[in-house]
Structures are given as structure tokens and as C-alpha cells.
mmCIF file of C-alpha atoms in Angstrom:
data_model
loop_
_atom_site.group_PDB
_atom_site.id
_atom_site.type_symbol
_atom_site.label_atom_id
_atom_site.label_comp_id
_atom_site.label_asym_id
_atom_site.label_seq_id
_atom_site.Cartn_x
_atom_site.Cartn_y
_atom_site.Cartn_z
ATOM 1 C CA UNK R 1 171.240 55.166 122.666
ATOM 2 C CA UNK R 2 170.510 51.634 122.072
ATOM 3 C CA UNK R 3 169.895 50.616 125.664
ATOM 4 C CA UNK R 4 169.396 46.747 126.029
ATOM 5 C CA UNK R 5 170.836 44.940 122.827
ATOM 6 C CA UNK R 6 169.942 40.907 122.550
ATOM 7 C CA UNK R 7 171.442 38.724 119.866
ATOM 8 C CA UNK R 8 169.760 36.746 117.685
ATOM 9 C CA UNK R 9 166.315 37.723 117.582
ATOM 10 C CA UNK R 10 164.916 34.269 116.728
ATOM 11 C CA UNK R 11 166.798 30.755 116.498
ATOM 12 C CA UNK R 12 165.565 27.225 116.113
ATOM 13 C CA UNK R 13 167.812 24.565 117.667
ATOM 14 C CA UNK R 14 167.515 20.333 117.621
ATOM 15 C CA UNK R 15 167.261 18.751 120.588
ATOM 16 C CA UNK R 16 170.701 18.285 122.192
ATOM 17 C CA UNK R 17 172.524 21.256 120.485
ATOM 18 C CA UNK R 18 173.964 24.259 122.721
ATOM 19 C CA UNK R 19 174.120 27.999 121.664
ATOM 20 C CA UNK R 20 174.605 30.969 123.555
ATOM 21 C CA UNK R 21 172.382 34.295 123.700
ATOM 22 C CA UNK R 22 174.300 37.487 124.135
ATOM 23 C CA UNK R 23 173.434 40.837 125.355
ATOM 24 C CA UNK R 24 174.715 44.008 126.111
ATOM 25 C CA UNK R 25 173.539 47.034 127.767
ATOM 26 C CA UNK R 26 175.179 50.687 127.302
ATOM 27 C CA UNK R 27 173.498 52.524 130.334
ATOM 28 C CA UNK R 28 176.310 51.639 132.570
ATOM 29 C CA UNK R 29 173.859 49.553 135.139
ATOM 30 C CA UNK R 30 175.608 47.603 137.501
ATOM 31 C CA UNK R 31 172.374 44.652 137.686
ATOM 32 C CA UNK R 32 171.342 42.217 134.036
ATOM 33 C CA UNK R 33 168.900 39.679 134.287
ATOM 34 C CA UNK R 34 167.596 36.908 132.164
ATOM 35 C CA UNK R 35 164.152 36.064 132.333
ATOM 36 C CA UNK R 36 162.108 33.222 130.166
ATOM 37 C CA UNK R 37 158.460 33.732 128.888
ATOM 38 C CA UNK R 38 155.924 31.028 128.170
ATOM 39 C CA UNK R 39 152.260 31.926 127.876
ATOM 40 C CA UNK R 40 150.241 31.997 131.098
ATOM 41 C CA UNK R 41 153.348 31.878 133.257
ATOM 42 C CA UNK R 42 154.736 35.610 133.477
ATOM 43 C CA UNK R 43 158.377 36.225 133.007
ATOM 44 C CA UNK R 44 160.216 33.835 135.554
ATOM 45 C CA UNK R 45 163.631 34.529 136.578
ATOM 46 C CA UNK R 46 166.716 32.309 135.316
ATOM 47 C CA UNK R 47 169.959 33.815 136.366
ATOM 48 C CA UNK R 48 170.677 37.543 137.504
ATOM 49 C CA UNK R 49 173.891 39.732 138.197
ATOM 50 C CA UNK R 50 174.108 42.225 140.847
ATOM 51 C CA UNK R 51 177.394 43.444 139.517
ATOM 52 C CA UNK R 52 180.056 42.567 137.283
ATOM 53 C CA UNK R 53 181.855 39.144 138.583
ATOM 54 C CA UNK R 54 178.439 38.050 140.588
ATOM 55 C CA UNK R 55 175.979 35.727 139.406
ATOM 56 C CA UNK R 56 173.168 33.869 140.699
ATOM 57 C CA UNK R 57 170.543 31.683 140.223
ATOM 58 C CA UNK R 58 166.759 32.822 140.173
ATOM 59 C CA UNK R 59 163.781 30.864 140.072
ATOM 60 C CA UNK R 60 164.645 27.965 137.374
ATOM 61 C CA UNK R 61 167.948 28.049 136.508
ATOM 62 C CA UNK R 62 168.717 24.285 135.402
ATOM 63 C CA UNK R 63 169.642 23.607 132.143
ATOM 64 C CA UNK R 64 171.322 26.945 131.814
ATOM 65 C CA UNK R 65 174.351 29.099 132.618
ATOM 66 C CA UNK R 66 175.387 32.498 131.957
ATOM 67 C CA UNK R 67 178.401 34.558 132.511
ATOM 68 C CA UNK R 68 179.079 38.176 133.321
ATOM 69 C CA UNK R 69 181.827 38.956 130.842
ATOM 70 C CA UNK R 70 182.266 42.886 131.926
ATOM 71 C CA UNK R 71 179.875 45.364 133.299
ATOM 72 C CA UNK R 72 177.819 45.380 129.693
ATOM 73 C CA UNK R 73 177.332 42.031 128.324
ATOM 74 C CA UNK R 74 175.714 39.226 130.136
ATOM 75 C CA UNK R 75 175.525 36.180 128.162
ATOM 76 C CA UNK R 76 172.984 32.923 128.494
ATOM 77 C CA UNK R 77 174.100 29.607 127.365
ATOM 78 C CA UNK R 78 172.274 26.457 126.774
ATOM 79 C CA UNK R 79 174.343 23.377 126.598
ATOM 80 C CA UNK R 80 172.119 20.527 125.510
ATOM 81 C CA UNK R 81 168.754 21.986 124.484
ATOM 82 C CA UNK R 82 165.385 20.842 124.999
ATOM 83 C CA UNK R 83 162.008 20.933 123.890
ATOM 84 C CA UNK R 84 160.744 22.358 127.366
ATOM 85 C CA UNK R 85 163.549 25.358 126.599
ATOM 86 C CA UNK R 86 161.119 26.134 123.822
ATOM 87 C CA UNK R 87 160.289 30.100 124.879
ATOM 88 C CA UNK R 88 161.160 33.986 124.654
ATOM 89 C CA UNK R 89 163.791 34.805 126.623
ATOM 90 C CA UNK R 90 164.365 38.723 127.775
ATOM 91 C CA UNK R 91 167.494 40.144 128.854
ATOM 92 C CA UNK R 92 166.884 43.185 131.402
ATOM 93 C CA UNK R 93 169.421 45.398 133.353
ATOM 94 C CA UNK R 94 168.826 48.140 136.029
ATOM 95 C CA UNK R 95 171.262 50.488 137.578
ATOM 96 C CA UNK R 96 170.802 49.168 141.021
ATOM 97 C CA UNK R 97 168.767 46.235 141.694
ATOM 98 C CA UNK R 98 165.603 48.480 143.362
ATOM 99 C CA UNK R 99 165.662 50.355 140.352
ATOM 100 C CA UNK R 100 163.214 50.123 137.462
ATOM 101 C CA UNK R 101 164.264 47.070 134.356
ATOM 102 C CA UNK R 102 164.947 48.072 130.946
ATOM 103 C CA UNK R 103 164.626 45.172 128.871
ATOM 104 C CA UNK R 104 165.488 43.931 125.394
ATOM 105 C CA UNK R 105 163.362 42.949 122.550
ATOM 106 C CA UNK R 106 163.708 39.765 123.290
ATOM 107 C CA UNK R 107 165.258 35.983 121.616
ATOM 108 C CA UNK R 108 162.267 33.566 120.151
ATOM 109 C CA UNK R 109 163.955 30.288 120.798
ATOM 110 C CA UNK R 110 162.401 27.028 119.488
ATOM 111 C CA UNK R 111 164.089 23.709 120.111
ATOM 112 C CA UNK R 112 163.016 20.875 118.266
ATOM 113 C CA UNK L 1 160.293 34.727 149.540
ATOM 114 C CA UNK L 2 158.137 37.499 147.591
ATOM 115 C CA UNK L 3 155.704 36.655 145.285
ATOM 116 C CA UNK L 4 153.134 39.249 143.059
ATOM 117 C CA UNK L 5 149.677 37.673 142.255
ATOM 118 C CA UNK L 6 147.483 39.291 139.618
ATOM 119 C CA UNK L 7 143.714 39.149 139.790
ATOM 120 C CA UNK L 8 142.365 37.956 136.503
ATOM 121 C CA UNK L 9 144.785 36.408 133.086
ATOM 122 C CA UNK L 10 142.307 38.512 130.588
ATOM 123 C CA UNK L 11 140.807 41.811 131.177
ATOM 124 C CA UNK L 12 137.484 42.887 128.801
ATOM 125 C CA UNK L 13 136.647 46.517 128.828
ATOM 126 C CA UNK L 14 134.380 49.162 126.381
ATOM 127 C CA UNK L 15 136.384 51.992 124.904
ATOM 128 C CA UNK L 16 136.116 54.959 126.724
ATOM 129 C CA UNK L 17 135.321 53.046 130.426
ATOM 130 C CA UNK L 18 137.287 52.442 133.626
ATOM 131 C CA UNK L 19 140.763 50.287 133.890
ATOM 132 C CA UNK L 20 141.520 48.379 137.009
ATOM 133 C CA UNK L 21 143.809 45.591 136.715
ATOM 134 C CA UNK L 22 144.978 44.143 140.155
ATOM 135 C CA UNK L 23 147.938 43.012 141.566
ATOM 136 C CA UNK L 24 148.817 41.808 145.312
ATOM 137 C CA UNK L 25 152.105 41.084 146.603
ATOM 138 C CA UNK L 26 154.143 39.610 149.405
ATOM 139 C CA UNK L 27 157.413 40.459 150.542
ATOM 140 C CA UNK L 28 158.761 40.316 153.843
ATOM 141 C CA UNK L 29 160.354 44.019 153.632
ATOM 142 C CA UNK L 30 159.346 47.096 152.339
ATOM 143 C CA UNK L 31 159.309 46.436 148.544
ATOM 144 C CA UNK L 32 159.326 48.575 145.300
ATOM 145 C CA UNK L 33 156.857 47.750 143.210
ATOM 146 C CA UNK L 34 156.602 48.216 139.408
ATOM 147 C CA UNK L 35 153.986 47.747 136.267
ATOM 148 C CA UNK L 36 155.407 47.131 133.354
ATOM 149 C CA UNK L 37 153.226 47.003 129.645
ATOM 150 C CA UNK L 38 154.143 44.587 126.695
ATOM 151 C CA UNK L 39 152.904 45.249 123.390
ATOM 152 C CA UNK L 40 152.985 42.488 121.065
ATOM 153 C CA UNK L 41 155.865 40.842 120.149
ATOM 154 C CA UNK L 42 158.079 43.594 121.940
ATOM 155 C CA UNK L 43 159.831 43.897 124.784
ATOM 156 C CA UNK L 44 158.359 45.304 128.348
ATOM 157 C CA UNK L 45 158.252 48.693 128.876
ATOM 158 C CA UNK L 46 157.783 50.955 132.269
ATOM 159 C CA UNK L 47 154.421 52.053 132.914
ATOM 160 C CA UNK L 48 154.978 53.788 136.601
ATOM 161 C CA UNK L 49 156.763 52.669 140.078
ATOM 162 C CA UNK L 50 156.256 53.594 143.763
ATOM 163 C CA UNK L 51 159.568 53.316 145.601
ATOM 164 C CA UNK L 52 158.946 55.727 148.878
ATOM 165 C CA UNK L 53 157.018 58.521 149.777
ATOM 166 C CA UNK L 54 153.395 59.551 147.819
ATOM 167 C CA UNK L 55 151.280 56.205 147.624
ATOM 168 C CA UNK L 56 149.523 57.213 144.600
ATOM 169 C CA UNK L 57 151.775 57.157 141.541
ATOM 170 C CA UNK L 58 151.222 58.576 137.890
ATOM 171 C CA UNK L 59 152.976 56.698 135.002
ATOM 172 C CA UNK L 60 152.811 57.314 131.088
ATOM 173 C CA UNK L 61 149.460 56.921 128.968
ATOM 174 C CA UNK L 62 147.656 58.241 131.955
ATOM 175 C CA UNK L 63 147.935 55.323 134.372
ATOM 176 C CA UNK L 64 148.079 55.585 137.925
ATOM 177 C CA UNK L 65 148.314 53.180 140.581
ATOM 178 C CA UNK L 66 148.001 52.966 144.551
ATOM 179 C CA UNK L 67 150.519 51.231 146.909
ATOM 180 C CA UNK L 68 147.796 50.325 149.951
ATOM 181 C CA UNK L 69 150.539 48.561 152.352
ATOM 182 C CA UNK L 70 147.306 47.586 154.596
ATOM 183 C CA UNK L 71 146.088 45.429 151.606
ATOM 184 C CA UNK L 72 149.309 44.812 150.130
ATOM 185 C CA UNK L 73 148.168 46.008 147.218
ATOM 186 C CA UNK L 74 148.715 47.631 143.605
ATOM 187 C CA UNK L 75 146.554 47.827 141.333
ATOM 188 C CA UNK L 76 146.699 49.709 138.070
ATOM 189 C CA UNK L 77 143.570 51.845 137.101
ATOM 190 C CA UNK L 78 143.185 54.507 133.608
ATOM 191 C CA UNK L 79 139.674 56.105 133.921
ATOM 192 C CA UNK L 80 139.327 56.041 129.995
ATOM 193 C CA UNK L 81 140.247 52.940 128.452
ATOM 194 C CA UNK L 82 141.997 54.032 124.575
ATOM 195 C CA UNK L 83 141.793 51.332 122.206
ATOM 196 C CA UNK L 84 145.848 51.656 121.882
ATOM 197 C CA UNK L 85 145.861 50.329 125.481
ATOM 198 C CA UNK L 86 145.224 46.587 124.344
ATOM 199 C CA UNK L 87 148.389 45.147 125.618
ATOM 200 C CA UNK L 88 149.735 42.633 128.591
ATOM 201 C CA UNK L 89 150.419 44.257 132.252
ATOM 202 C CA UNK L 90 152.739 42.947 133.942
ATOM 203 C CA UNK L 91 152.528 43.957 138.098
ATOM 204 C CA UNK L 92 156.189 43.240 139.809
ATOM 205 C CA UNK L 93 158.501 43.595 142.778
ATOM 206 C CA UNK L 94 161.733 43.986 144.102
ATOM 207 C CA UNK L 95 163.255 43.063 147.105
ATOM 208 C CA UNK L 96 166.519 42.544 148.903
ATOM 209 C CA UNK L 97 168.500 39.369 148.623
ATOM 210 C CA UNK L 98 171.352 40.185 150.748
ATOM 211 C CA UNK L 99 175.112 40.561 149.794
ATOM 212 C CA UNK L 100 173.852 43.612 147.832
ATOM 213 C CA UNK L 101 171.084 41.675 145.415
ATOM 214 C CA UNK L 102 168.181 42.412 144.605
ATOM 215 C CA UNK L 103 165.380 40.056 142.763
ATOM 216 C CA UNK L 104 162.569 41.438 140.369
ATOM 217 C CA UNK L 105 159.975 38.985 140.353
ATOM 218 C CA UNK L 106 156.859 39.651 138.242
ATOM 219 C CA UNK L 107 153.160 38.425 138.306
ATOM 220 C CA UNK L 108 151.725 36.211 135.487
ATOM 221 C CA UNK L 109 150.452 39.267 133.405
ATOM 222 C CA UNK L 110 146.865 40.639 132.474
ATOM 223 C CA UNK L 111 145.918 40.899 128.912
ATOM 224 C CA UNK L 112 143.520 43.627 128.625
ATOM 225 C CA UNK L 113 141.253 43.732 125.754
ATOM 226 C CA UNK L 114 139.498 46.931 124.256
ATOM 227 C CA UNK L 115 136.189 46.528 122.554
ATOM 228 C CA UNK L 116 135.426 49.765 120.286
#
């Protein structure tokens, strides 16, 4: 059971490039989150998804959008990247949003 | 809005002594309330919750924390502090955003230290 899967693992980008960070989830929960990390600041909230065809924003969404392609895979995307995107970024899901997070290993993402 | 404040960015204790990291919280409803642990460069892992019912909640590694609504607290204590419980804590909540939502939002994180 490989529970919350996030691809890559670590990617450098140039300023003004876009890429996409995928993950999937194989527990069958209905909520996926993505959540940044930058030292000193917790894990802050970008976009969530109560259920598949919902999204929303969370605390600091700009410069990002993400899609809810079916109930596993929620996907991040960056279009023009930016030095202050520089962070890890965590995919999570939960079978109902007052349910506990299970969260990937996390994507080390440096823009340069 | 909700919003989970922990007490303290870097926690110092001896081997074998007390653990109390703090967390308070706000939320306008009743909220579930979570601890998560991150070992380096992995992802976060459940310690314990406290949804409804018994205030005083046992998690993994022998943690336990109290949900004092009066004080709006939860804080995390371990009465013997193992030198493989260096790590960040993370203290968070949930809430209800309507339409069916719900948000996790999460404190800045404690990084407790053990000294041998």
C-alpha cells in the first residue's frame, strides 16, 4: 500500500519556467491538499479538494493552480516560476476533511 | 478564521525528562485537533488526534495530549524524553468551511532537541 505518491522528489527550475507536480493517493479519500514548507513558517495551505471536481484556494494560492483529475491524483502546476516558489511542497489527502492527513514525502523545489 | 499558535520554535530537553510542547488554537466551532511529527527530510506523520469524547488522548511513541476547551488548548507532553524523539511537531486543526470543506491548518512547528 503505497498511500500518498508525489512525483519528482526534487527539481530545480529557472526563473520563468512552469512544471507540474503530480500526486496520487490509493486510499480512496475523497479530500487532497497541497501545502508549501519554508523554514520557520509551518506548512501553509495552497489549494485543497474536498472531492473530486472541487477545488479551492487556501491560504496563498497565487502563482499556482492545480487540478483534480479523478478521485486519486491531484496535480500542482506552476506556470512562470519564481525564486520566492523556492520550498518543499507536501501533497496530503484524508478520507473526509475532519479526518486525520496522510501525507507524501514530499517535492524539494528550487527555482533559480 | 482558525488559526493554531505554538509556544516556543525550538524545544531543549535532557534524555530521560519531561516533554511539553504547546499549542493553542482558535476556531469558531468545535474543532478536531491533530499533532503531527516530521523527521528529517520526510514527510509528516500522525502522532495522536482528539475528535469527540475523552479529552485526554494517547498517540504512538507514548505521547499524549489534552484538549482543555476552557484554555483552548493542546499541548503535547511524553514523561520520558528518548533521544529518537528529536524531530519537528507540528500542532493543527480542522474546521468546517461550508459546502462540505474542511481546512487543516497547522501551527509553525516545534523542533525539539534531545541532549544525551
Amino acid at each position: 500500500n503505497a498511500g500518498v505518491t508525489q512525483t519528482p522528489k526534487f527539481q530545480v527550475l529557472k526563473t520563468g519556467q512552469s512544471m507540474t507536480l503530480q500526486c496520487a493517493q490509493d486510499m480512496n479519500h475523497n479530500s487532497m491538499y497541497w501545502y508549501r514548507q519554508d523554514p520557520g513558517m509551518g506548512l501553509r495551505l495552497i489549494y485543497y479538494s474536498a472531492s473530486e471536481g472541487t477545488t479551492d484556494k487556501g491560504e496563498v494560492p497565487n502563482g499556482y493552480n492545480v487540478s483534480r483529475l479523478n478521485k486519486r491524483e491531484f496535480s500542482l502546476r506552476l506556470e512562470s516560476a519564481a525564486p520566492s516558489q523556492t520550498s518543499v511542497y507536501f501533497c496530503a489527502s484524508s478520507a473526509q476533511g475532519n479526518t486525520e492527513a496522510f501525507f507524501g514525502q514530499g517535492t524539494r523545489l528550487t527555482v533559480v | 478564521a482558525q488559526s493554531v499558535t505554538q509556544l516556543g520554535s525550538h524545544v531543549s530537553v535532557s534524555e530521560g525528562a519531561l516533554v511539553l510542547l504547546r499549542c493553542n488554537y482558535s476556531s469558531s466551532v468545535p474543532p478536531y485537533l491533530f499533532w503531527y511529527v516530521q523527521y528529517p527530510n520526510q514527510g509528516l506523520q500522525l502522532l495522536l488526534k482528539y475528535t469527540t469524547g475523552a479529552t485526554l488522548v494517547k498517540g504512538i511513541n507514548g505521547f499524549e495530549a489534552e484538549f482543555k476547551k476552557s484554555e483552548t488548548s493542546f499541548h503535547l507532553t511524553k514523561p520520558s524524553a528518548h533521544m529518537s524523539d528529536a524531530a519537528e511537531y507540528f500542532c493543527a486543526v480542522t474546521s468546517y468551511s461550508g459546502a462540505g470543506s474542511y481546512q487543516l491548518t497547522f501551527g509553525k512547528g516545534t523542533k525539539l532537541s534531545v541532549i544525551p
